[in-house]
Amino acid sequence: MPSAPPKNIILIGFMGSGKSSIGRELSQTLGYPVIDTDALIVKRTRKPIRQIFADEGEEAFRDLESAVLTDLESEQPTRRIIATGGGIILRPENRAALRRLGFVVWLVVSSAEIVRRTSRNRDRPLLDNDDPEGTITRLLDQRTNLYRETAHQEIETDGLTFPEITAGIIESARYFFATL
Ligand code: S3P
């Protein structure tokens, strides 16, 4: 008999879209463990993300993202909340793996809100330059269609509270898994 399809909820979206915070909220509400692909990479390499970018470059970091997704596909349990790094959708094999892992939700956020949220810390190597706003515009341009293509559902988050977003995701996920 084929094994049951995984029932993970996967959060994708740009840096600062609230994936980690909403992941925690979903985890508390549903009682599922929350997993963060960036945290798995840090654990695996024992290096902070900014150091991986500085020492080995972005492509090496993207290789690590693919490796972590492969691990997640082979693991139990399959009822988890998976928060991802903003660039995980860049590779086609990652986009396919994310959809195989469960219900993929794209947290859509305006560029103004991204600028506001990401200016609070310098932890993101891709934005640690002289023109973070221009970089955000350029990356959003490159990525928007890839988020759309990967997601089973998109949620406009501007103006919604975390509990409101979480409630919407849970309702949609129930429907999605019921109709698999
Ligand atoms: C990245 C987003 C970051 C992290 C890395 C690269 C990106 O994660 O994976 O700095 O390419 O957008 P968050 O989206 O959690 O900030």
mmCIF file of C-alpha atoms and ligand atoms in Angstrom:
data_model
loop_
_atom_site.group_PDB
_atom_site.id
_atom_site.type_symbol
_atom_site.label_atom_id
_atom_site.label_comp_id
_atom_site.label_asym_id
_atom_site.label_seq_id
_atom_site.Cartn_x
_atom_site.Cartn_y
_atom_site.Cartn_z
ATOM 1 C CA MET A 1 0.000 0.000 0.000
ATOM 2 C CA PRO A 2 1.407 3.451 -0.822
ATOM 3 C CA SER A 3 2.308 5.507 2.265
ATOM 4 C CA ALA A 4 -0.022 8.362 3.249
ATOM 5 C CA PRO A 5 0.881 11.774 1.801
ATOM 6 C CA PRO A 6 2.750 14.036 4.231
ATOM 7 C CA LYS A 7 0.669 16.569 6.133
ATOM 8 C CA ASN A 8 3.263 19.230 6.724
ATOM 9 C CA ILE A 9 2.435 22.909 6.418
ATOM 10 C CA ILE A 10 5.245 24.753 4.647
ATOM 11 C CA LEU A 11 5.657 28.517 4.842
ATOM 12 C CA ILE A 12 7.417 30.296 1.996
ATOM 13 C CA GLY A 13 7.909 33.988 1.323
ATOM 14 C CA PHE A 14 10.372 36.819 1.202
ATOM 15 C CA MET A 15 12.695 37.771 4.061
ATOM 16 C CA GLY A 16 10.616 39.528 6.715
ATOM 17 C CA SER A 17 7.304 38.011 5.625
ATOM 18 C CA GLY A 18 6.718 36.518 9.092
ATOM 19 C CA LYS A 19 7.463 32.840 8.337
ATOM 20 C CA SER A 20 9.170 32.174 11.689
ATOM 21 C CA SER A 21 6.600 34.048 13.810
ATOM 22 C CA ILE A 22 3.624 32.502 12.039
ATOM 23 C CA GLY A 23 5.356 29.120 12.148
ATOM 24 C CA ARG A 24 5.582 29.389 15.936
ATOM 25 C CA GLU A 25 1.940 30.460 16.195
ATOM 26 C CA LEU A 26 0.805 27.537 13.991
ATOM 27 C CA SER A 27 2.927 25.171 16.040
ATOM 28 C CA GLN A 28 1.330 26.333 19.294
ATOM 29 C CA THR A 29 -2.184 26.118 17.905
ATOM 30 C CA LEU A 30 -1.861 22.745 16.185
ATOM 31 C CA GLY A 31 0.687 21.135 18.500
ATOM 32 C CA TYR A 32 2.935 20.275 15.543
ATOM 33 C CA PRO A 33 6.697 20.784 15.888
ATOM 34 C CA VAL A 34 8.103 23.754 14.006
ATOM 35 C CA ILE A 35 11.208 23.349 11.890
ATOM 36 C CA ASP A 36 13.195 26.119 10.241
ATOM 37 C CA THR A 37 15.366 25.283 7.218
ATOM 38 C CA ASP A 38 17.880 28.034 8.097
ATOM 39 C CA ALA A 39 18.219 26.595 11.613
ATOM 40 C CA LEU A 40 18.770 23.095 10.165
ATOM 41 C CA ILE A 41 21.557 24.493 7.963
ATOM 42 C CA VAL A 42 23.205 26.228 10.922
ATOM 43 C CA LYS A 43 22.994 23.000 12.923
ATOM 44 C CA ARG A 44 24.433 20.952 10.070
ATOM 45 C CA THR A 45 27.353 23.284 9.285
ATOM 46 C CA ARG A 46 27.820 24.701 12.787
ATOM 47 C CA LYS A 47 28.183 28.110 11.151
ATOM 48 C CA PRO A 48 25.913 31.142 11.128
ATOM 49 C CA ILE A 49 24.213 31.848 7.774
ATOM 50 C CA ARG A 50 26.205 35.036 7.209
ATOM 51 C CA GLN A 51 29.446 33.087 7.629
ATOM 52 C CA ILE A 52 28.382 30.425 5.125
ATOM 53 C CA PHE A 53 27.682 33.197 2.584
ATOM 54 C CA ALA A 54 31.003 34.918 3.380
ATOM 55 C CA ASP A 55 33.170 31.762 3.329
ATOM 56 C CA GLU A 56 31.519 29.646 0.644
ATOM 57 C CA GLY A 57 29.154 31.899 -1.297
ATOM 58 C CA GLU A 58 25.460 31.820 -2.116
ATOM 59 C CA GLU A 59 25.539 28.694 -4.325
ATOM 60 C CA ALA A 60 26.994 26.628 -1.475
ATOM 61 C CA PHE A 61 24.188 27.885 0.738
ATOM 62 C CA ARG A 62 21.629 26.889 -1.929
ATOM 63 C CA ASP A 63 23.189 23.388 -2.035
ATOM 64 C CA LEU A 64 22.639 23.163 1.710
ATOM 65 C CA GLU A 65 18.994 24.185 1.322
ATOM 66 C CA SER A 66 18.481 21.369 -1.198
ATOM 67 C CA ALA A 67 20.210 18.864 1.096
ATOM 68 C CA VAL A 68 18.026 19.858 4.038
ATOM 69 C CA LEU A 69 14.854 19.439 1.965
ATOM 70 C CA THR A 70 16.002 15.967 0.893
ATOM 71 C CA ASP A 71 16.487 15.066 4.573
ATOM 72 C CA LEU A 72 13.056 16.408 5.484
ATOM 73 C CA GLU A 73 11.446 14.287 2.778
ATOM 74 C CA SER A 74 12.948 11.141 4.233
ATOM 75 C CA GLU A 75 11.951 11.874 7.837
ATOM 76 C CA GLN A 76 9.026 11.195 10.116
ATOM 77 C CA PRO A 77 6.857 12.670 11.546
ATOM 78 C CA THR A 78 5.106 14.284 8.645
ATOM 79 C CA ARG A 79 2.889 16.621 10.623
ATOM 80 C CA ARG A 80 5.215 19.535 11.025
ATOM 81 C CA ILE A 81 5.332 23.249 10.380
ATOM 82 C CA ILE A 82 8.267 23.998 8.096
ATOM 83 C CA ALA A 83 9.447 27.626 7.882
ATOM 84 C CA THR A 84 11.854 28.190 5.000
ATOM 85 C CA GLY A 85 14.526 30.684 3.931
ATOM 86 C CA GLY A 86 13.309 33.314 1.471
ATOM 87 C CA GLY A 87 15.409 32.009 -1.435
ATOM 88 C CA ILE A 88 14.524 28.318 -1.123
ATOM 89 C CA ILE A 89 12.251 28.584 -4.170
ATOM 90 C CA LEU A 90 15.092 29.557 -6.514
ATOM 91 C CA ARG A 91 15.906 25.987 -7.549
ATOM 92 C CA PRO A 92 13.320 23.949 -9.463
ATOM 93 C CA GLU A 93 14.133 20.783 -7.514
ATOM 94 C CA ASN A 94 13.440 22.650 -4.274
ATOM 95 C CA ARG A 95 10.108 23.927 -5.569
ATOM 96 C CA ALA A 96 9.088 20.356 -6.421
ATOM 97 C CA ALA A 97 10.301 19.015 -3.055
ATOM 98 C CA LEU A 98 8.364 21.696 -1.145
ATOM 99 C CA ARG A 99 5.118 20.708 -2.864
ATOM 100 C CA ARG A 100 5.747 17.016 -2.189
ATOM 101 C CA LEU A 101 6.274 17.821 1.498
ATOM 102 C CA GLY A 102 2.735 19.099 2.050
ATOM 103 C CA PHE A 103 0.603 22.241 1.916
ATOM 104 C CA VAL A 104 2.678 25.201 0.766
ATOM 105 C CA VAL A 105 1.572 28.665 1.870
ATOM 106 C CA TRP A 106 3.094 31.836 0.452
ATOM 107 C CA LEU A 107 3.043 34.722 2.934
ATOM 108 C CA VAL A 108 2.711 37.758 0.673
ATOM 109 C CA VAL A 109 3.940 41.043 2.086
ATOM 110 C CA SER A 110 4.405 44.475 0.490
ATOM 111 C CA SER A 111 7.907 45.704 -0.270
ATOM 112 C CA ALA A 112 7.355 48.694 2.068
ATOM 113 C CA GLU A 113 6.636 46.301 4.931
ATOM 114 C CA ILE A 114 9.666 44.158 4.038
ATOM 115 C CA VAL A 115 11.897 47.244 4.104
ATOM 116 C CA ARG A 116 10.475 48.232 7.476
ATOM 117 C CA ARG A 117 10.898 44.778 9.038
ATOM 118 C CA THR A 118 14.304 43.874 7.617
ATOM 119 C CA SER A 119 15.896 47.232 8.474
ATOM 120 C CA ARG A 120 15.757 46.254 12.144
ATOM 121 C CA ASN A 121 18.641 43.805 11.888
ATOM 122 C CA ARG A 122 21.674 43.152 9.709
ATOM 123 C CA ASP A 123 21.515 39.361 9.922
ATOM 124 C CA ARG A 124 20.636 38.858 6.275
ATOM 125 C CA PRO A 125 23.752 38.771 4.105
ATOM 126 C CA LEU A 126 21.841 39.490 0.874
ATOM 127 C CA LEU A 127 20.569 42.794 2.303
ATOM 128 C CA ASP A 128 23.763 43.819 4.051
ATOM 129 C CA ASN A 129 24.845 46.327 1.378
ATOM 130 C CA ASP A 130 24.554 50.030 0.477
ATOM 131 C CA ASP A 131 21.174 49.671 -1.188
ATOM 132 C CA PRO A 132 18.969 47.196 0.691
ATOM 133 C CA GLU A 133 15.777 48.758 -0.708
ATOM 134 C CA GLY A 134 16.961 48.392 -4.313
ATOM 135 C CA THR A 135 18.031 44.821 -3.551
ATOM 136 C CA ILE A 136 14.607 44.006 -2.127
ATOM 137 C CA THR A 137 12.903 45.373 -5.274
ATOM 138 C CA ARG A 138 15.229 43.387 -7.559
ATOM 139 C CA LEU A 139 14.915 40.120 -5.613
ATOM 140 C CA LEU A 140 11.122 40.449 -5.359
ATOM 141 C CA ASP A 141 11.037 40.911 -9.113
ATOM 142 C CA GLN A 142 13.074 37.743 -9.637
ATOM 143 C CA ARG A 143 11.163 35.693 -7.112
ATOM 144 C CA THR A 144 7.495 36.641 -7.124
ATOM 145 C CA ASN A 145 6.551 34.212 -9.900
ATOM 146 C CA LEU A 146 8.548 31.444 -8.251
ATOM 147 C CA TYR A 147 6.685 31.863 -4.947
ATOM 148 C CA ARG A 148 3.405 31.855 -6.860
ATOM 149 C CA GLU A 149 4.353 28.732 -8.811
ATOM 150 C CA THR A 150 5.365 26.855 -5.651
ATOM 151 C CA ALA A 151 2.470 27.763 -3.375
ATOM 152 C CA HIS A 152 -0.812 25.910 -3.026
ATOM 153 C CA GLN A 153 -2.140 29.064 -1.412
ATOM 154 C CA GLU A 154 -1.130 32.708 -1.097
ATOM 155 C CA ILE A 155 -2.084 34.889 1.846
ATOM 156 C CA GLU A 156 -1.859 38.680 1.772
ATOM 157 C CA THR A 157 -0.576 39.427 5.259
ATOM 158 C CA ASP A 158 -0.423 43.250 5.359
ATOM 159 C CA GLY A 159 -2.955 44.513 7.894
ATOM 160 C CA LEU A 160 -3.703 41.069 9.379
ATOM 161 C CA THR A 161 -2.707 39.926 12.859
ATOM 162 C CA PHE A 162 -0.713 36.723 13.347
ATOM 163 C CA PRO A 163 -3.756 34.934 14.864
ATOM 164 C CA GLU A 164 -5.864 35.964 11.846
ATOM 165 C CA ILE A 165 -3.237 34.684 9.410
ATOM 166 C CA THR A 166 -2.847 31.472 11.394
ATOM 167 C CA ALA A 167 -6.584 30.817 11.487
ATOM 168 C CA GLY A 168 -6.778 31.276 7.694
ATOM 169 C CA ILE A 169 -3.900 28.864 7.106
ATOM 170 C CA ILE A 170 -5.391 26.192 9.371
ATOM 171 C CA GLU A 171 -8.760 26.323 7.655
ATOM 172 C CA SER A 172 -7.213 26.120 4.189
ATOM 173 C CA ALA A 173 -4.842 23.322 5.226
ATOM 174 C CA ARG A 174 -7.751 21.252 6.568
ATOM 175 C CA TYR A 175 -9.536 21.587 3.271
ATOM 176 C CA PHE A 176 -6.379 20.827 1.291
ATOM 177 C CA PHE A 177 -5.555 17.659 3.228
ATOM 178 C CA ALA A 178 -9.169 16.480 3.213
ATOM 179 C CA THR A 179 -9.294 16.583 -0.575
ATOM 180 C CA LEU A 180 -5.947 14.859 -1.234
HETATM 181 C C1 S3P B 1 17.596 34.358 2.194
HETATM 182 C C2 S3P B 1 16.726 34.435 3.263
HETATM 183 C C3 S3P B 1 17.137 34.125 4.643
HETATM 184 C C4 S3P B 1 18.295 33.127 4.648
HETATM 185 C C5 S3P B 1 19.415 33.644 3.798
HETATM 186 C C6 S3P B 1 19.001 33.892 2.336
HETATM 187 C C7 S3P B 1 17.111 34.729 0.840
HETATM 188 O O1 S3P B 1 16.046 33.561 5.373
HETATM 189 O O2 S3P B 1 17.892 31.885 4.176
HETATM 190 O O3 S3P B 1 19.894 34.846 4.374
HETATM 191 O O4 S3P B 1 17.788 34.384 -0.150
HETATM 192 O O5 S3P B 1 16.025 35.355 0.749
HETATM 193 P P1 S3P B 1 14.749 34.425 5.863
HETATM 194 O O6 S3P B 1 13.799 34.493 4.712
HETATM 195 O O7 S3P B 1 14.200 33.599 6.982
HETATM 196 O O8 S3P B 1 15.245 35.753 6.298
#
